[in-house]
Amino acid sequence: KRQGINAEYGVFIALNSMSTIPGVMASRAAFYREHASATYRSVAFLLAHDLVNLPISIIILFIFCIPSYWISGLNPEGERFGTYLLFCVLFALGSEYLCQSVASLTPSPQIANILSSGVVTLTSLFCGFLLPRSAIPDWWVWVYYLSPTAYFLEGIVSNELHDAKFYCEDDEYVFVDIVGTNYTKEACGVTSGNDALALYDFEYEHVDRNLVVLLGFIGFFQIITHLGFRFARVIKR
């Protein structure tokens, strides 16, 4: 259940990031005009855009993530909660810059929304939740390694389940055969968070690495956005 909750958080954050596309599109025409007049460079424009919009985006993110964490009954330890918030912030920023990079290269909000939603859907399908990494076909596994959602999900699920202890309710036990006999016995399927992580091919040791990877995605999409504004001219002045 906790894996599913965290996966839903990832999809919500990624889809919510598409709301940045109309703002980027609306300001792009003004940027083309001012840039052609040598008023300011693309770096200055994007920096100003981020300084105005990122605080608002982070506040909205906290309004969703903080209550959702405690309402869902996730791990109450302060360090785990802090790591969860850090992953949410980095993933939200990466998703926003992804949508901005798409918007900087497309001629209309409609096309940008279609492309962004397609990327979000594809990366969510192959993020390791519906299919563990080892079960993804070889010709699709590249999507997993290029999916920001995969690194976000492994990070927050590993942070949540590492060394956790589980206990089955009366209706959650399963019957297993006793080898060499005709008898069965009741058993609890998963008794620790580490067992659950193994089912999804997640590793707690990757938490720090995944934070760095998400930072890398942020930097990469920022560069693409800058290049799109700097060199692409997909609309007329």
Short mmCIF file of C-alpha atoms in Angstrom, two decimals:
data_model
loop_
_atom_site.label_atom_id
_atom_site.label_comp_id
_atom_site.label_asym_id
_atom_site.label_seq_id
_atom_site.Cartn_x
_atom_site.Cartn_y
_atom_site.Cartn_z
CA LYS A 1 0.00 0.00 0.00
CA ARG A 2 2.81 2.45 0.86
CA GLN A 3 4.46 1.87 -2.52
CA GLY A 4 1.18 2.72 -4.23
CA ILE A 5 0.75 5.91 -2.20
CA ASN A 6 4.24 7.10 -3.10
CA ALA A 7 3.70 6.24 -6.78
CA GLU A 8 0.51 8.31 -6.79
CA TYR A 9 2.44 11.23 -5.30
CA GLY A 10 4.93 11.01 -8.16
CA VAL A 11 2.26 10.98 -10.87
CA PHE A 12 0.41 13.89 -9.26
CA ILE A 13 3.56 16.02 -8.97
CA ALA A 14 4.56 15.28 -12.56
CA LEU A 15 1.13 16.08 -13.99
CA ASN A 16 0.79 19.20 -11.86
CA SER A 17 4.06 20.48 -13.33
CA MET A 18 2.33 20.81 -16.69
CA SER A 19 0.55 23.87 -15.28
CA THR A 20 3.77 25.83 -15.90
CA ILE A 21 3.42 25.50 -19.69
CA PRO A 22 0.86 28.32 -20.27
CA GLY A 23 3.01 30.79 -18.31
CA VAL A 24 6.11 29.95 -20.32
CA MET A 25 4.19 30.24 -23.57
CA ALA A 26 2.64 33.57 -22.60
CA SER A 27 5.99 35.15 -21.76
CA ARG A 28 7.88 33.75 -24.74
CA ALA A 29 6.61 36.30 -27.28
CA ALA A 30 7.74 39.14 -25.01
CA PHE A 31 11.13 37.51 -24.64
CA TYR A 32 11.56 37.22 -28.43
CA ARG A 33 10.79 40.92 -28.82
CA GLU A 34 13.11 42.08 -26.06
CA HIS A 35 15.86 39.68 -27.01
CA ALA A 36 15.77 40.88 -30.63
CA SER A 37 16.15 44.42 -29.30
CA ALA A 38 19.18 43.32 -27.24
CA THR A 39 17.35 44.27 -24.03
CA TYR A 40 18.27 41.12 -22.13
CA ARG A 41 19.62 37.65 -22.63
CA SER A 42 17.85 34.33 -22.27
CA VAL A 43 19.72 33.55 -19.04
CA ALA A 44 18.41 36.73 -17.41
CA PHE A 45 14.88 36.02 -18.60
CA LEU A 46 14.86 32.44 -17.29
CA LEU A 47 16.45 33.46 -13.99
CA ALA A 48 13.78 36.11 -13.45
CA HIS A 49 11.10 33.60 -14.41
CA ASP A 50 12.41 31.12 -11.83
CA LEU A 51 12.75 33.71 -9.05
CA VAL A 52 9.11 34.66 -9.51
CA ASN A 53 7.56 31.24 -10.02
CA LEU A 54 9.62 28.74 -8.04
CA PRO A 55 8.69 30.02 -4.54
CA ILE A 56 5.01 29.77 -5.47
CA SER A 57 5.50 26.27 -6.88
CA ILE A 58 7.31 25.10 -3.74
CA ILE A 59 4.61 26.54 -1.45
CA ILE A 60 1.91 24.73 -3.47
CA LEU A 61 4.00 21.55 -3.32
CA PHE A 62 4.28 21.77 0.46
CA ILE A 63 0.53 22.35 0.79
CA PHE A 64 0.05 18.99 -0.95
CA CYS A 65 3.00 16.95 0.30
CA ILE A 66 3.08 17.77 4.01
CA PRO A 67 -0.57 16.98 4.89
CA SER A 68 -0.58 13.98 2.53
CA TYR A 69 2.44 12.46 4.30
CA TRP A 70 0.86 12.49 7.74
CA ILE A 71 -2.66 11.65 6.57
CA SER A 72 -1.29 8.56 4.79
CA GLY A 73 0.35 7.33 8.00
CA LEU A 74 3.86 7.18 6.58
CA ASN A 75 7.02 6.87 8.70
CA PRO A 76 6.88 9.56 11.44
CA GLU A 77 10.66 9.83 11.95
CA GLY A 78 11.91 13.37 11.34
CA GLU A 79 14.85 12.31 9.15
CA ARG A 80 12.60 10.19 6.94
CA PHE A 81 10.13 13.03 6.59
CA GLY A 82 12.91 15.47 5.68
CA THR A 83 14.27 13.10 3.04
CA TYR A 84 10.77 12.67 1.63
CA LEU A 85 10.33 16.45 1.31
CA LEU A 86 13.74 16.80 -0.35
CA PHE A 87 12.83 14.17 -2.95
CA CYS A 88 9.48 15.87 -3.58
CA VAL A 89 11.11 19.29 -4.11
CA LEU A 90 13.81 17.97 -6.46
CA PHE A 91 11.36 15.85 -8.43
CA ALA A 92 8.88 18.73 -8.73
CA LEU A 93 11.63 21.07 -9.95
CA GLY A 94 12.85 18.48 -12.45
CA SER A 95 9.31 17.94 -13.73
CA GLU A 96 8.71 21.67 -14.09
CA TYR A 97 11.93 22.17 -16.01
CA LEU A 98 11.04 19.20 -18.20
CA CYS A 99 7.74 20.85 -19.12
CA GLN A 100 9.47 24.20 -19.63
CA SER A 101 12.03 22.63 -21.94
CA VAL A 102 9.24 21.10 -24.01
CA ALA A 103 7.42 24.46 -24.08
CA SER A 104 10.58 26.23 -25.25
CA LEU A 105 10.79 23.98 -28.31
CA THR A 106 7.14 23.76 -29.39
CA PRO A 107 4.97 26.32 -31.22
CA SER A 108 1.78 26.08 -29.14
CA PRO A 109 0.51 25.14 -25.65
CA GLN A 110 -1.58 22.34 -27.16
CA ILE A 111 1.45 20.59 -28.66
CA ALA A 112 3.49 21.17 -25.50
CA ASN A 113 0.74 19.64 -23.34
CA ILE A 114 0.45 16.60 -25.61
CA LEU A 115 4.20 15.99 -25.62
CA SER A 116 4.58 16.61 -21.88
CA SER A 117 1.69 14.32 -20.96
CA GLY A 118 3.12 11.65 -23.26
CA VAL A 119 6.51 11.86 -21.54
CA VAL A 120 4.91 11.78 -18.08
CA THR A 121 2.77 8.77 -19.00
CA LEU A 122 5.68 6.83 -20.50
CA THR A 123 8.06 7.51 -17.63
CA SER A 124 5.35 6.65 -15.07
CA LEU A 125 4.55 3.34 -16.76
CA PHE A 126 8.18 2.25 -16.62
CA CYS A 127 9.20 3.76 -13.29
CA GLY A 128 9.49 0.39 -11.54
CA PHE A 129 6.11 0.30 -9.80
CA LEU A 130 3.80 -1.49 -12.24
CA LEU A 131 6.75 -3.58 -13.45
CA PRO A 132 9.97 -4.02 -11.44
CA ARG A 133 13.11 -3.14 -13.35
CA SER A 134 14.01 -6.82 -13.85
CA ALA A 135 10.59 -7.51 -15.42
CA ILE A 136 10.70 -4.67 -17.97
CA PRO A 137 11.41 -5.97 -21.50
CA ASP A 138 14.90 -5.21 -22.78
CA TRP A 139 13.60 -2.95 -25.54
CA TRP A 140 11.80 -0.75 -22.97
CA VAL A 141 14.22 -0.77 -20.04
CA TRP A 142 15.98 2.33 -21.39
CA VAL A 143 12.86 4.31 -20.43
CA TYR A 144 13.37 3.23 -16.82
CA TYR A 145 16.91 4.58 -16.71
CA LEU A 146 15.84 7.87 -18.32
CA SER A 147 12.79 8.29 -16.08
CA PRO A 148 13.02 10.91 -13.30
CA THR A 149 9.99 9.21 -11.77
CA ALA A 150 11.96 5.97 -11.34
CA TYR A 151 14.68 7.65 -9.27
CA PHE A 152 12.10 9.60 -7.27
CA LEU A 153 10.03 6.51 -6.55
CA GLU A 154 12.98 4.32 -5.56
CA GLY A 155 14.22 7.09 -3.30
CA ILE A 156 11.04 7.77 -1.34
CA VAL A 157 9.93 4.11 -1.17
CA SER A 158 13.38 3.03 0.06
CA ASN A 159 13.37 5.89 2.55
CA GLU A 160 9.94 4.79 3.78
CA LEU A 161 10.38 1.01 3.96
CA HIS A 162 14.03 0.49 4.92
CA ASP A 163 14.20 -1.64 8.09
CA ALA A 164 10.43 -1.34 8.63
CA LYS A 165 8.64 -4.22 10.36
CA PHE A 166 5.27 -5.53 9.15
CA TYR A 167 2.66 -7.63 10.91
CA CYS A 168 -0.20 -9.38 9.17
CA GLU A 169 -3.82 -8.95 10.17
CA ASP A 170 -5.88 -12.10 10.68
CA ASP A 171 -7.24 -11.96 7.12
CA GLU A 172 -3.84 -11.31 5.53
CA TYR A 173 -2.17 -14.63 6.21
CA VAL A 174 -1.60 -17.03 3.31
CA PHE A 175 -1.38 -20.81 3.36
CA VAL A 176 1.87 -22.36 2.16
CA ASP A 177 2.73 -26.01 1.63
CA ILE A 178 5.13 -27.70 4.02
CA VAL A 179 7.77 -29.38 1.89
CA GLY A 180 7.67 -33.18 2.06
CA THR A 181 4.24 -33.34 3.70
CA ASN A 182 0.59 -32.96 2.80
CA TYR A 183 0.14 -30.17 5.31
CA THR A 184 -0.04 -26.42 4.99
CA LYS A 185 0.55 -23.64 7.46
CA GLU A 186 -0.31 -19.98 7.77
CA ALA A 187 2.43 -17.51 6.95
CA CYS A 188 2.78 -13.76 6.65
CA GLY A 189 3.93 -12.96 3.12
CA VAL A 190 6.13 -9.93 3.82
CA THR A 191 7.41 -9.22 7.32
CA SER A 192 9.97 -6.48 6.70
CA GLY A 193 10.35 -3.40 4.53
CA ASN A 194 13.58 -4.79 3.11
CA ASP A 195 11.65 -7.77 1.72
CA ALA A 196 9.17 -5.40 0.09
CA LEU A 197 11.99 -3.37 -1.45
CA ALA A 198 13.49 -6.52 -2.94
CA LEU A 199 10.16 -7.28 -4.65
CA TYR A 200 10.46 -3.99 -6.57
CA ASP A 201 14.23 -4.17 -7.17
CA PHE A 202 14.66 -1.08 -4.99
CA GLU A 203 17.81 -0.56 -2.92
CA TYR A 204 18.15 1.73 0.08
CA GLU A 205 21.81 2.31 -0.81
CA HIS A 206 20.64 4.21 -3.91
CA VAL A 207 18.91 6.99 -1.94
CA ASP A 208 21.84 9.43 -2.04
CA ARG A 209 22.62 8.51 -5.64
CA ASN A 210 19.02 9.17 -6.67
CA LEU A 211 19.13 12.65 -5.12
CA VAL A 212 22.19 13.43 -7.22
CA VAL A 213 20.50 12.03 -10.36
CA LEU A 214 17.46 14.25 -9.80
CA LEU A 215 19.79 17.25 -9.47
CA GLY A 216 21.34 16.18 -12.77
CA PHE A 217 17.91 16.09 -14.44
CA ILE A 218 17.21 19.61 -13.16
CA GLY A 219 20.46 20.92 -14.62
CA PHE A 220 19.93 19.09 -17.91
CA PHE A 221 16.40 20.40 -18.46
CA GLN A 222 17.50 23.92 -17.51
CA ILE A 223 20.14 23.76 -20.23
CA ILE A 224 17.60 22.51 -22.79
CA THR A 225 15.22 25.31 -21.82
CA HIS A 226 17.97 27.91 -22.16
CA LEU A 227 19.01 26.57 -25.57
CA GLY A 228 15.37 26.47 -26.68
CA PHE A 229 14.83 30.13 -25.81
CA ARG A 230 18.22 31.14 -27.12
CA PHE A 231 18.15 29.46 -30.52
CA ALA A 232 14.65 28.14 -31.31
CA ARG A 233 12.26 30.54 -32.99
CA VAL A 234 9.07 28.54 -33.19
CA ILE A 235 6.74 31.56 -33.28
CA LYS A 236 6.92 34.82 -35.21
CA ARG A 237 7.35 38.17 -33.54
#
